[in-house]
XYZ file of C-alpha atoms in Angstrom:
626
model
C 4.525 23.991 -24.230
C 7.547 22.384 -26.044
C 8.462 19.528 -27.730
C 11.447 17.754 -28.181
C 12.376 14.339 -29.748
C 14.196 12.052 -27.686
C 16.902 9.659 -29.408
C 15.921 6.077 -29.854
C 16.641 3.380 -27.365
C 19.045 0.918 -28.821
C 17.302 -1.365 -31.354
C 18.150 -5.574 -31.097
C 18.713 -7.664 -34.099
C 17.039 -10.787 -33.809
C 18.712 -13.799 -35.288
C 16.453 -16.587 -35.170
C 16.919 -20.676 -35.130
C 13.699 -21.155 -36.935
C 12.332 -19.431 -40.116
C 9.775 -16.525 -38.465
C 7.915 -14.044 -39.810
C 7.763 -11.797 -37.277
C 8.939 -8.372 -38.622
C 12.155 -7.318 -36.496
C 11.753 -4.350 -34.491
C 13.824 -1.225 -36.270
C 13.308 1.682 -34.115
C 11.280 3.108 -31.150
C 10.326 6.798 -31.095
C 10.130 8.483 -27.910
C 8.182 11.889 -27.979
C 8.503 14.031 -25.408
C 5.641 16.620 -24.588
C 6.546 19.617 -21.577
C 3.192 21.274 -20.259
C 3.490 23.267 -17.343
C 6.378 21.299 -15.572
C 4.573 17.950 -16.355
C 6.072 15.388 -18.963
C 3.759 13.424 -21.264
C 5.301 10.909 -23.863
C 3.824 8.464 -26.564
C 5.929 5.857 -28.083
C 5.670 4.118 -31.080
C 6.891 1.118 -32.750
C 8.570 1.394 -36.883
C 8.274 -1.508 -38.776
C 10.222 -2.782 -41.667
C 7.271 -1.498 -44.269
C 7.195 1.849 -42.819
C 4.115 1.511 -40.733
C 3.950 2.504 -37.470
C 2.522 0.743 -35.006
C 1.288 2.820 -32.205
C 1.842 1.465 -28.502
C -0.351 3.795 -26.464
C -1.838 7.180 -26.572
C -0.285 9.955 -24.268
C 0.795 8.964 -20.676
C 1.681 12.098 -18.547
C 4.989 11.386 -15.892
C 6.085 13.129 -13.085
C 7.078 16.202 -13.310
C 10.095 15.379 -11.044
C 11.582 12.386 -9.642
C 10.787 13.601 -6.032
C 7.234 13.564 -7.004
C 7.296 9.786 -7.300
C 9.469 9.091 -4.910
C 7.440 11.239 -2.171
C 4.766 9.912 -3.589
C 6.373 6.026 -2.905
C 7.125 6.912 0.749
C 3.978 8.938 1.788
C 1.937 6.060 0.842
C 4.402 2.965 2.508
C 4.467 5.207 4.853
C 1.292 5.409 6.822
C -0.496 5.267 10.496
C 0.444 1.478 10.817
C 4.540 2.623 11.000
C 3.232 4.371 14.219
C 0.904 2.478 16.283
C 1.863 -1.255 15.111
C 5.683 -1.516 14.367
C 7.305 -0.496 17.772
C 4.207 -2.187 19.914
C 5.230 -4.938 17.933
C 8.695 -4.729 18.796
C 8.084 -4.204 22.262
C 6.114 -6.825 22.590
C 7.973 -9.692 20.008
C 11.422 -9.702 22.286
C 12.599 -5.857 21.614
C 15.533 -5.702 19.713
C 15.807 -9.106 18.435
C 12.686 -8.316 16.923
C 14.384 -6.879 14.264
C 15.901 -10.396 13.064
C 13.244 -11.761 11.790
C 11.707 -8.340 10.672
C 15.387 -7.553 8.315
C 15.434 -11.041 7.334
C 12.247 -11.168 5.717
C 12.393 -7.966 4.025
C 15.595 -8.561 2.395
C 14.426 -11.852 1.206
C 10.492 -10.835 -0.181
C 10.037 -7.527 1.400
C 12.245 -5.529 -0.842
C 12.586 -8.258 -4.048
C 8.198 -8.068 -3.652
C 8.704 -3.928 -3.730
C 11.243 -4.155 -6.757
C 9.214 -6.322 -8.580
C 6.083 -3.987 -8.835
C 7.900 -1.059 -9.437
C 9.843 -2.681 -12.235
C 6.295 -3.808 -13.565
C 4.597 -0.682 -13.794
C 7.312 0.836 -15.475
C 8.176 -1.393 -17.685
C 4.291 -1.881 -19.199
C 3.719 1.783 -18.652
C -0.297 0.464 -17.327
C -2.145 0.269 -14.171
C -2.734 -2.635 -12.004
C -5.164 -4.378 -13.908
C -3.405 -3.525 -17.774
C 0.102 -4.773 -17.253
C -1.217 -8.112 -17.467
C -0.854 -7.676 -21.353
C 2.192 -9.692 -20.172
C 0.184 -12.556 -19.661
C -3.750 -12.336 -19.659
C -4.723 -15.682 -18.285
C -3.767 -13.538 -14.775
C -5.326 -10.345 -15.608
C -7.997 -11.294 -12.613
C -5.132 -10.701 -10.324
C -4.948 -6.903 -11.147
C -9.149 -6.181 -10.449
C -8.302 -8.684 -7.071
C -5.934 -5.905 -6.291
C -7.907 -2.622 -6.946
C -11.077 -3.775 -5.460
C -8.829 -4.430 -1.978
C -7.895 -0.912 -2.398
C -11.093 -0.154 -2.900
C -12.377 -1.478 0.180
C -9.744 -0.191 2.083
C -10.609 2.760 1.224
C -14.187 2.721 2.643
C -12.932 2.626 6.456
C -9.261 3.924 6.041
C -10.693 7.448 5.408
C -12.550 6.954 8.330
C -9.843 6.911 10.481
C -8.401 10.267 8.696
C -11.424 12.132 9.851
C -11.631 11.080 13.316
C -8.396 12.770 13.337
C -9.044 15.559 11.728
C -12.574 16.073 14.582
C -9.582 15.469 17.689
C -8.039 18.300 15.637
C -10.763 20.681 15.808
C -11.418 19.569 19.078
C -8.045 20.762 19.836
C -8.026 23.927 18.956
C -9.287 25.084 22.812
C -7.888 26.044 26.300
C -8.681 22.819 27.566
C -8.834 19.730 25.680
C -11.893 18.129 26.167
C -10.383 14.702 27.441
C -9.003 15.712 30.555
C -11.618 15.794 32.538
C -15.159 14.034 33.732
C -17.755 16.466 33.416
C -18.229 16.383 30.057
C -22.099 15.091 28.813
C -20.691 12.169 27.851
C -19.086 10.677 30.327
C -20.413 7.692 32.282
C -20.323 7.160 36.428
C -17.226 4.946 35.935
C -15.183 7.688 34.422
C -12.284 9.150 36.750
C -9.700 12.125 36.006
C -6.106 11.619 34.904
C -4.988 12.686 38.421
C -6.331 9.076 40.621
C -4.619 5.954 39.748
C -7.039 4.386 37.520
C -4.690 2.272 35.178
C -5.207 0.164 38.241
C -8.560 0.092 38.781
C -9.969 -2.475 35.897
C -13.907 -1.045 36.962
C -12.550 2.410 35.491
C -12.338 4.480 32.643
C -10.185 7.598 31.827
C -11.641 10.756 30.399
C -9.413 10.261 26.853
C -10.973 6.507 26.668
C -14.460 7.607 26.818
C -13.850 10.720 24.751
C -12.980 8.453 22.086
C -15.969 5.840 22.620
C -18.642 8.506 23.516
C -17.865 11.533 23.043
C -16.736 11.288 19.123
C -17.659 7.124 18.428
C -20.675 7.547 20.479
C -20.291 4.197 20.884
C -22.567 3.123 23.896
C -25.228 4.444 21.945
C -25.127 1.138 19.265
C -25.521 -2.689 21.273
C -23.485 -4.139 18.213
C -23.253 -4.236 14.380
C -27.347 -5.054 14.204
C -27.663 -1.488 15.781
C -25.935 1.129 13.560
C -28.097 4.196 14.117
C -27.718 6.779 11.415
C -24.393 8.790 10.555
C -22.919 11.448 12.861
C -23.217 14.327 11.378
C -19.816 15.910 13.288
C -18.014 13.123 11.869
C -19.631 13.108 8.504
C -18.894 16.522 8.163
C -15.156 15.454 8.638
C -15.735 12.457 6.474
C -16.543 15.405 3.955
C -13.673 17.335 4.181
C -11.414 14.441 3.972
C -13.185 13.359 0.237
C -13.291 16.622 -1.214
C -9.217 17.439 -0.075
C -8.692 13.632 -1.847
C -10.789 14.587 -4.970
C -8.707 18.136 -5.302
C -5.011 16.263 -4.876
C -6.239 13.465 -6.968
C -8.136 15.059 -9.973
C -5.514 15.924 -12.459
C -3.327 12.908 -11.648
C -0.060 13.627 -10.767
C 0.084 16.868 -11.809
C -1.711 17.839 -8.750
C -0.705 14.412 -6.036
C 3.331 14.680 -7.476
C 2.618 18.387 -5.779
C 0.355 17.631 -2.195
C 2.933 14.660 -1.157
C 5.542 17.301 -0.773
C 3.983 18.392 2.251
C 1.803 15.243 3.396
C 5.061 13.304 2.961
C 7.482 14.981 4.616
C 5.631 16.725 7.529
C 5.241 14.130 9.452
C 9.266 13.754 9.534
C 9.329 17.312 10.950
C 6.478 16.484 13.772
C 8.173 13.173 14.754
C 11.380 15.018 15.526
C 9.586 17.709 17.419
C 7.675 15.544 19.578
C 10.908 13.020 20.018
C 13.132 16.140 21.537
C 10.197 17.015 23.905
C 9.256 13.409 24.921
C 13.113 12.451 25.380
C 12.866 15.461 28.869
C 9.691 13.572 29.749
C 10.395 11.460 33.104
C 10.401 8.002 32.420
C 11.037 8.836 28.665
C 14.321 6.965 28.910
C 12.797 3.772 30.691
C 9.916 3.735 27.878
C 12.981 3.817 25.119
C 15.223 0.990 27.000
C 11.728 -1.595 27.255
C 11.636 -0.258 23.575
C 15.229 -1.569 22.280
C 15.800 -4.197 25.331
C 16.720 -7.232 23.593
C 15.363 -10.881 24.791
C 17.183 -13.665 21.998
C 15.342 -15.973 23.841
C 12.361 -14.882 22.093
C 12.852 -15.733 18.431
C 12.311 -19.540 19.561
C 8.473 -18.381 19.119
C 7.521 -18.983 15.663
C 4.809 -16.387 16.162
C 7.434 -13.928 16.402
C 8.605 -14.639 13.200
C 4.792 -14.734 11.718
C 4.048 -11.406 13.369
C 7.734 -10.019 11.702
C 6.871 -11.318 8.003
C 2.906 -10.221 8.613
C 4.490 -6.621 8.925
C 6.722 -6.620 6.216
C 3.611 -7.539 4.027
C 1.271 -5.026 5.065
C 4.007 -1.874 6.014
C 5.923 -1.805 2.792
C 2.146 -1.535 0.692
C 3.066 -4.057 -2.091
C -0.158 -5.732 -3.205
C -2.856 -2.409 -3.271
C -1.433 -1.687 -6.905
C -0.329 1.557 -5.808
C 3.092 0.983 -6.904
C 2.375 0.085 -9.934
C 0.690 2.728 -10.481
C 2.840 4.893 -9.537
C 5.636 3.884 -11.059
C 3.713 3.309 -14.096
C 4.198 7.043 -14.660
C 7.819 7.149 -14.348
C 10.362 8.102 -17.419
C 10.871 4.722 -18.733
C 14.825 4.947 -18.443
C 13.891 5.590 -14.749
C 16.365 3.229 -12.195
C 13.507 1.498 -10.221
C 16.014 -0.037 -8.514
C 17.541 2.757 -6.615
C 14.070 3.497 -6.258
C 13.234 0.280 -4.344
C 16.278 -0.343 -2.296
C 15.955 3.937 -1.223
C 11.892 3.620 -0.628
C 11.416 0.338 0.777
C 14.800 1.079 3.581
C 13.018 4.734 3.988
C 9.818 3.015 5.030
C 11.414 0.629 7.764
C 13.951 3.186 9.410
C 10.800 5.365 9.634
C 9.108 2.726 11.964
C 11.814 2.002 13.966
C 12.240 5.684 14.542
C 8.461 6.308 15.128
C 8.982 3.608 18.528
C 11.254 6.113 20.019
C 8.543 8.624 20.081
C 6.062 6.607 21.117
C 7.724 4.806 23.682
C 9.234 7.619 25.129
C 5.601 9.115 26.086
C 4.299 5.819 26.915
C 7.356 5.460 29.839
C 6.079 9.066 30.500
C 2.463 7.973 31.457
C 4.170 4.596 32.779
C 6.003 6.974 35.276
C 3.569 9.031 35.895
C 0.420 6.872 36.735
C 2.885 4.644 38.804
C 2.392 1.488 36.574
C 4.097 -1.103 34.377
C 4.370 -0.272 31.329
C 2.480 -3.064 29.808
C -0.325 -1.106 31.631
C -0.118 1.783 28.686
C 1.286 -0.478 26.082
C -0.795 -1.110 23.038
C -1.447 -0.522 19.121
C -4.130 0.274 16.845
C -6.208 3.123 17.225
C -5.950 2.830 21.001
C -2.845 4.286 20.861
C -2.872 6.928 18.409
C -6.423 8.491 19.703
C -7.192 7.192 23.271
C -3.035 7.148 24.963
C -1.172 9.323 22.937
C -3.629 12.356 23.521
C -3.718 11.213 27.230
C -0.637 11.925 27.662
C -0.318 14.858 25.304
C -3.262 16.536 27.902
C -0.742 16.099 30.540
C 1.933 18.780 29.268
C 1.996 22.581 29.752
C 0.993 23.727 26.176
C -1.182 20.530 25.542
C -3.609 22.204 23.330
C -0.644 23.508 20.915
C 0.911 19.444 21.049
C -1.963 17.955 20.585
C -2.794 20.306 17.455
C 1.110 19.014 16.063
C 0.057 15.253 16.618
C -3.213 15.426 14.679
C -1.473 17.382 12.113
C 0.985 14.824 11.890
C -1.767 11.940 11.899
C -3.919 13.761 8.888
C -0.877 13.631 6.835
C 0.253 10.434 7.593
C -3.231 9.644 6.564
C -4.101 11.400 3.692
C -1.532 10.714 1.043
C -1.670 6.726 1.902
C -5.526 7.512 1.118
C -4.337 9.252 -1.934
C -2.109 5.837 -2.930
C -5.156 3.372 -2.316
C -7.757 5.864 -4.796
C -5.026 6.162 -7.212
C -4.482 2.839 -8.130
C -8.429 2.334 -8.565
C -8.513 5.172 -10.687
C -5.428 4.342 -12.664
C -6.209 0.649 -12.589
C -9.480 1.453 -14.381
C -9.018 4.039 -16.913
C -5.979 2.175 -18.064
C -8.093 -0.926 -18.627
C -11.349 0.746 -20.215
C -9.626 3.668 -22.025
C -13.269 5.714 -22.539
C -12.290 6.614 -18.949
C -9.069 8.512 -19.712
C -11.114 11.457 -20.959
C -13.252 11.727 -18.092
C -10.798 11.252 -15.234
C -11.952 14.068 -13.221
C -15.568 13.530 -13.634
C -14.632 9.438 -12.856
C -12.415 10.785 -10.241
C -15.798 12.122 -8.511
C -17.602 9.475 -8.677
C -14.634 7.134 -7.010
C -14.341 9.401 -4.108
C -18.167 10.200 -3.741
C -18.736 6.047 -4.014
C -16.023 6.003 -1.397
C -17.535 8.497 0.962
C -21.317 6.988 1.026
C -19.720 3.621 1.908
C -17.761 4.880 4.727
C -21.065 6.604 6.232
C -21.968 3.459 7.731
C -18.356 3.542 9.831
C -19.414 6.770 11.040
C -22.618 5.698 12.619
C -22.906 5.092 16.259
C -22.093 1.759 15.861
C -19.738 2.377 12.864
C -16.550 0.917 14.500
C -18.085 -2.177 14.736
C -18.379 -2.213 10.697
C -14.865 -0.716 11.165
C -13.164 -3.239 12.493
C -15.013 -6.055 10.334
C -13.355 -4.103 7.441
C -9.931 -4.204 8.786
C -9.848 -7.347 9.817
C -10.918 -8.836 6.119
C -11.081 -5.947 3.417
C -7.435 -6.823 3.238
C -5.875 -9.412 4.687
C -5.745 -12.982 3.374
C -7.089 -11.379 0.307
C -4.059 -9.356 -0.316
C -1.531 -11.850 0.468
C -3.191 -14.115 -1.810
C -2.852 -11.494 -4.628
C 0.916 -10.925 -4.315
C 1.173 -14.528 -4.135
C -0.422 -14.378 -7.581
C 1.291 -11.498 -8.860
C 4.318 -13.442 -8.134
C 3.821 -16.866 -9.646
C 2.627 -15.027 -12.858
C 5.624 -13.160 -13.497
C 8.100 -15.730 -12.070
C 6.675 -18.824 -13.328
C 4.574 -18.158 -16.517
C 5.784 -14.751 -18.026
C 9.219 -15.430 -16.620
C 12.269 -14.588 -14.630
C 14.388 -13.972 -17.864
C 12.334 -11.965 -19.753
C 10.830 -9.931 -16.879
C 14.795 -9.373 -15.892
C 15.305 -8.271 -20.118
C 12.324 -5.340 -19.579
C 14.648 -4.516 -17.081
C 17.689 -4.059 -18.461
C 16.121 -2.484 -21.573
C 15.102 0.417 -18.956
C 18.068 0.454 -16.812
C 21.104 -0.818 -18.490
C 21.579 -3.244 -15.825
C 20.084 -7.007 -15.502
C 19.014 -7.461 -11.989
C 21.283 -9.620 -10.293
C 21.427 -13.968 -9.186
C 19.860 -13.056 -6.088
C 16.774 -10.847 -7.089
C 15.958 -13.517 -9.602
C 16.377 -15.903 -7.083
C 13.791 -14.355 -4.579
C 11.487 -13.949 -7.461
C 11.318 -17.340 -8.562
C 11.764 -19.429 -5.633
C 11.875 -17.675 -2.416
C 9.486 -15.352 -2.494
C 6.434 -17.537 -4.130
C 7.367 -19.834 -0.944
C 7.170 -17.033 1.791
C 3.884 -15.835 -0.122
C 2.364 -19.435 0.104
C 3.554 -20.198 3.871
C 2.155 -16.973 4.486
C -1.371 -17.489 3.271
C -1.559 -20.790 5.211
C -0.922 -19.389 8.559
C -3.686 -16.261 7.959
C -5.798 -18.900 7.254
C -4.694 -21.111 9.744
C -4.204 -18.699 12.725
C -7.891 -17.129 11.985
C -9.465 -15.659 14.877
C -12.843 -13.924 14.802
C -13.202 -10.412 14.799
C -13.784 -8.722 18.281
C -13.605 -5.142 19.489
C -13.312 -4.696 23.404
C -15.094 -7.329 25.039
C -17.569 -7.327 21.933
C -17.790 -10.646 19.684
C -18.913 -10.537 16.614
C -22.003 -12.799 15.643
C -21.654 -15.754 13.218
C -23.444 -13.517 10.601
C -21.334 -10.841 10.338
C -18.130 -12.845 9.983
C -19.625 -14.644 7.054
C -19.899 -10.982 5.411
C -16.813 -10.253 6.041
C -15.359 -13.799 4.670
C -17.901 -12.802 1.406
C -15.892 -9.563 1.514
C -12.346 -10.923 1.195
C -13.524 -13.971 -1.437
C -15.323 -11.243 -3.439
C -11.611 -9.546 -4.460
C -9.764 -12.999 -4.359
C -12.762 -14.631 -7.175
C -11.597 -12.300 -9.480
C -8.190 -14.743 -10.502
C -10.332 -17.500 -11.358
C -13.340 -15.512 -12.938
C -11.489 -13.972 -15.271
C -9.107 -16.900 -16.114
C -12.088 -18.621 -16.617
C -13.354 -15.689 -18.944
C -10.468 -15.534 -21.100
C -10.096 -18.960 -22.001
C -13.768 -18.795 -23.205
C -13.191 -15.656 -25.342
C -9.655 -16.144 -26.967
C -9.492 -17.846 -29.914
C -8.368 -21.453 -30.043
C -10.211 -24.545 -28.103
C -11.053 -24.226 -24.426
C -8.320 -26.325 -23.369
C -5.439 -24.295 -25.492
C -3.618 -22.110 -22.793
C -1.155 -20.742 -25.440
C -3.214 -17.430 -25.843
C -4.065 -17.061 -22.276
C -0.509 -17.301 -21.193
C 1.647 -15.324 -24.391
C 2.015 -11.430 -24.008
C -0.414 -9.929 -26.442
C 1.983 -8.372 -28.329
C 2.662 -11.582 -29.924
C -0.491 -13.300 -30.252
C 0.184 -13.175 -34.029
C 2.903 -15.528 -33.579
C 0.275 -18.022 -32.555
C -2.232 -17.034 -35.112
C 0.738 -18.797 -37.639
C 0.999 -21.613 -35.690
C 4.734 -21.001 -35.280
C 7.071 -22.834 -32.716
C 8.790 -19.956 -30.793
C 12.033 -20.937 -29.754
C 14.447 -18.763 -30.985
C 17.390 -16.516 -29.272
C 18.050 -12.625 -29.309
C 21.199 -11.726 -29.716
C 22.134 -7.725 -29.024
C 25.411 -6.542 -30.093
C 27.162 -3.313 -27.985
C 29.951 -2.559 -29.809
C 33.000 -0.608 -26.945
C 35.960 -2.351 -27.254
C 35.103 -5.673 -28.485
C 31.555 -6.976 -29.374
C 29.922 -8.958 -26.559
C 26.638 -11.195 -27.282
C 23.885 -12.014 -24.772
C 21.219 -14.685 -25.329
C 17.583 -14.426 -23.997
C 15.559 -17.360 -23.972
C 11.993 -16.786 -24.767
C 9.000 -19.092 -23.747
C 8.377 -21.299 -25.721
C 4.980 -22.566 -27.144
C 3.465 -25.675 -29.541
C 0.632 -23.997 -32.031
């Protein structure tokens, strides 16, 4: 290994308006550790006296700037950018779609994405620790992990149903093509008969999916789960210990995977775009696709469905960002970083719907049907469709091997985001985990993988779908909402725009702080309002859920949203002062001592950069009564 000692960052001199005695800061050391391509550093602060003050033990960063920023995309980029975006767009008017869909992610989508980058960073913590910055919102950060958390107990579900249509792949003849299979029911007719039309019908990929690998018709609803499948729990396996080995060694070992998890699926949407384009009815499915209908951005659920996407595609809210970015060099421009990630993440989506339309005009054409007929998203489309009309080519074993490739790596480093900011989350917070990250790293993803045995049980995508309807809905649009007003409103615009400035060189412009304080708070709020007011209970098929099991699955989603007021609640008990006094709960940590004296702290900063004339720039700090 070698070292190296990294010059100081510029040092302010503080001139204050009232008498403080708060020693200045004089210098900040930087060292730099180099183990086996992977940085680690540990800062610390020099006062006046001579005493250092240390800021934090070691903190590994990426070994290279692609790591995180593969790392970024492979997890904001996941199996939603496939089967929801372009049914979406189909659906919502086409191309005019993407009106409401750019307008809301330059005004919160990307400012929202900036935002946590710049906060991980900056504070150099997990989800739950950069709330130093103000610790009456701490709660915030443990809302956010345990919604990755939960999402975490069906999403790897879905991983390892495609890694079993993988295996099942691997044959002369896929097993969904035809009827004769033990699975298949008396209603079940071959691809060849025009079924599409016949409602009292079922195709062979349909009831591959519900029988043959869900075994579905073997559960009468959520009060009959049977026990796990052991095909699919053997999947379920695989899928945990491939997480555990990318995830054990932090990013060492993830900043490597994502290089191929991130960009393969690139490669495989290419392939299958130039073979689906010579498809017949490829270029119908691609012109329903991009047709544009104006008239349909009069529908203000077009607009809900547009901002509902831009919240859940671009993955701000699971923590994972911060996270990430927590391990970044802290001169690292996060805002290149956003604008590059969060535009990487959209053009993927729109580029996924001319894949997928493109085969859906295929079996459009070929079944003789509308194409409303085939249209749909979810896993319908990605596991009961998509290999439908994969079974239809010559070479459909060798396609259908490239899809489900595609699909597991989609998958799997999104899966890799969600653990990540658990783990990080928690061993930044309770630092007796930092020397047992691999052995806590086990017990996250064998926690993980017991929950998710009841999603493989033969009713298991009833507990599925309960999950994805509330593990992370209201709840996590509730928690940027949160995250926002925090930083905005009580740690504030200024100061958060100073951290980054100190990093970059650059204070983020009118409009950024704009978004932050007013604009995005306000889409946040509007947003929670309609999930809550456009609620509809869960359902899957023709199957409603019973009273019971929506109540779980409200418990579920108020279980990660308690966590703001618990711990609010908690840390006005334990900080010093009376109950009522807020000025601990809502003053960084770092200068609690400035309370302890009872000191008023208004005062300005002042930082002198000396080129060709001196220029002075004042900060205004928050300002508290002792």
């Amino acid at each position: 290994s070698s070292l190296r000692l990294c010059s100081p960052r510029p040092v302010r001199e503080a001139s204050v308006s009232e008498p403080l005695s708060r020693p200045p800061r004089t210098a900040s050391l930087i060292l730099v550790k180099e183990q086996n391509g992977v940085q680690f550093t540990s800062s610390a602060l020099v006062s006046p006296s001579g005493q250092t003050q240390p800021s934090g033990e070691e903190r590994e960063t990426w070994g290279k700037k692609i790591d995180f920023l593969l790392s970024v995309i492979g997890f904001a980029v996941d199996l939603a950018n496939v089967w929801r975006f372009p049914y979406l767009c189909y659906k919502k008017g086409g191309g005019a779609f993407l009106v409401p869909y750019l307008f809301f992610m330059v005004i919160a989508g990307m400012p929202l994405f900036y935002m946590e980058l710049a906060l991980g960073q900056y504070n150099r913590e997990g989800a739950a620790g950069v709330w130093k910055i103000c610790p009456i919102f701490k709660g915030v950060g443990f809302t956010v992990i345990l919604i990755s958390l939960y999402v975490g107990f069906y999403y790897n579900v879905i991983i390892a149903w495609a890694l079993f249509y993988l295996f099942s792949s691997f044959s002369g003849e896929l097993p969904w093509i035809h009827c004769n299979n033990t699975w298949n029911s008396p209603n079940c007719s071959d691809l060849n008969s025009t079924l599409l039309n016949d409602t009292y019908k079922t195709t062979p990929a349909l009831e591959y999916f519900e029988r043959g690998v869900l075994h579905l018709h073997e559960s009468s609803g959520i009060d009959d789960l049977g026990l796990p499948r052991w095909q699919l729990t053997s999947c379920l396996a695989v899928v945990i210990v491939v997480l555990y080995f990318s995830l054990w060694k932090g990013v060492k070992t993830s900043g490597k995977v994502v290089w191929i998890t991130a960009t393969m699926p690139y490669v495989v949407l290419t392939v299958l775009l130039l073979r689906g384009i010579t498809l017949p009815g490829a270029i119908d499915g691609i012109k329903a696709y991009l047709s544009v209908d104006f008239l349909r951005l009069c529908d203000a659920q077009v607009w809900i469905e547009a901002a509902t996407q831009i919240c859940f595609s671009l993955g701000v809210g699971f923590g994972v960002l911060i996270a990430f970015s927590s391990y970044n060099k802290f001169s690292n421009n996060c805002y290149r970083d956003a604008i590059i990630t969060s535009s990487i993440n959209s053009l993927t989506s729109f580029f996924s719907g001319f894949v997928i339309f493109s085969f859906l005009g295929y079996m459009s054409h070929k079944h003789n049907v509308a194409l409303d007929k085939v249209a749909t998203d979810g896993p319908g489309l990605v596991f009961i469709i998509y290999p439908e009309a994969i079974a239809t080519l010559p070479g459909s074993s060798v396609w259908a091997v490239i899809f489900f490739i595609m699909l597991l790596t989609l998958g799997i480093d999104s899966a890799m985001g969600g653990m990540e900011s658990v783990i990080t989350g928690l061993t930044d917070e309770f630092k007796f985990l930092h020397k047992h990250r691999e052995l806590f790293t086990l017990f996250i993803v064998v926690f993980t993988f017991l929950i998710s045995l009841i999603c493989v049980t033969n009713g298991g995508i009833y507990v599925f779908t309960l999950l994805d309807h509330f593990a992370a809905g209201t709840s996590i649009l509730f928690g940027v909402l949160i995250e926002a007003i925090g930083i905005s409103w009580f740690y504030g615009v200024d100061r958060f725009s100073d951290d980054i400035q100190e990093m970059i060189g650059q204070r983020p412009g009118l409009y950024w702080r704009l978004c932050w304080k007013f604009v995005s708070p306000c889409f946040l709020l509007f947003m929670v309002v309609v999930s809550f007011a456009t609620f509809n209970p869960p359902k899957y098929g023709s199957y409603y859920f019973p009273a019971w099991a929506t109540m779980v699955g409200w418990c579920l989603s108020i279980s990660s949203m308690i966590m703001v007021p618990l711990y609010a609640f908690y840390k006005f008990c334990s900080l010093p002062g009376s109950f009522c006094d807020v000025t601990y709960a809502i003053t960084p940590e770092t200068e609690h001592h400035l309370v302890e004296r009872g000191e008023v702290r208004q005062f300005t900063v002042r930082s002198h950069h000396t080129s060709s004339h001196r220029t002075a720039k004042q900060t205004r700090l928050q300002q508290f009564n002792g």
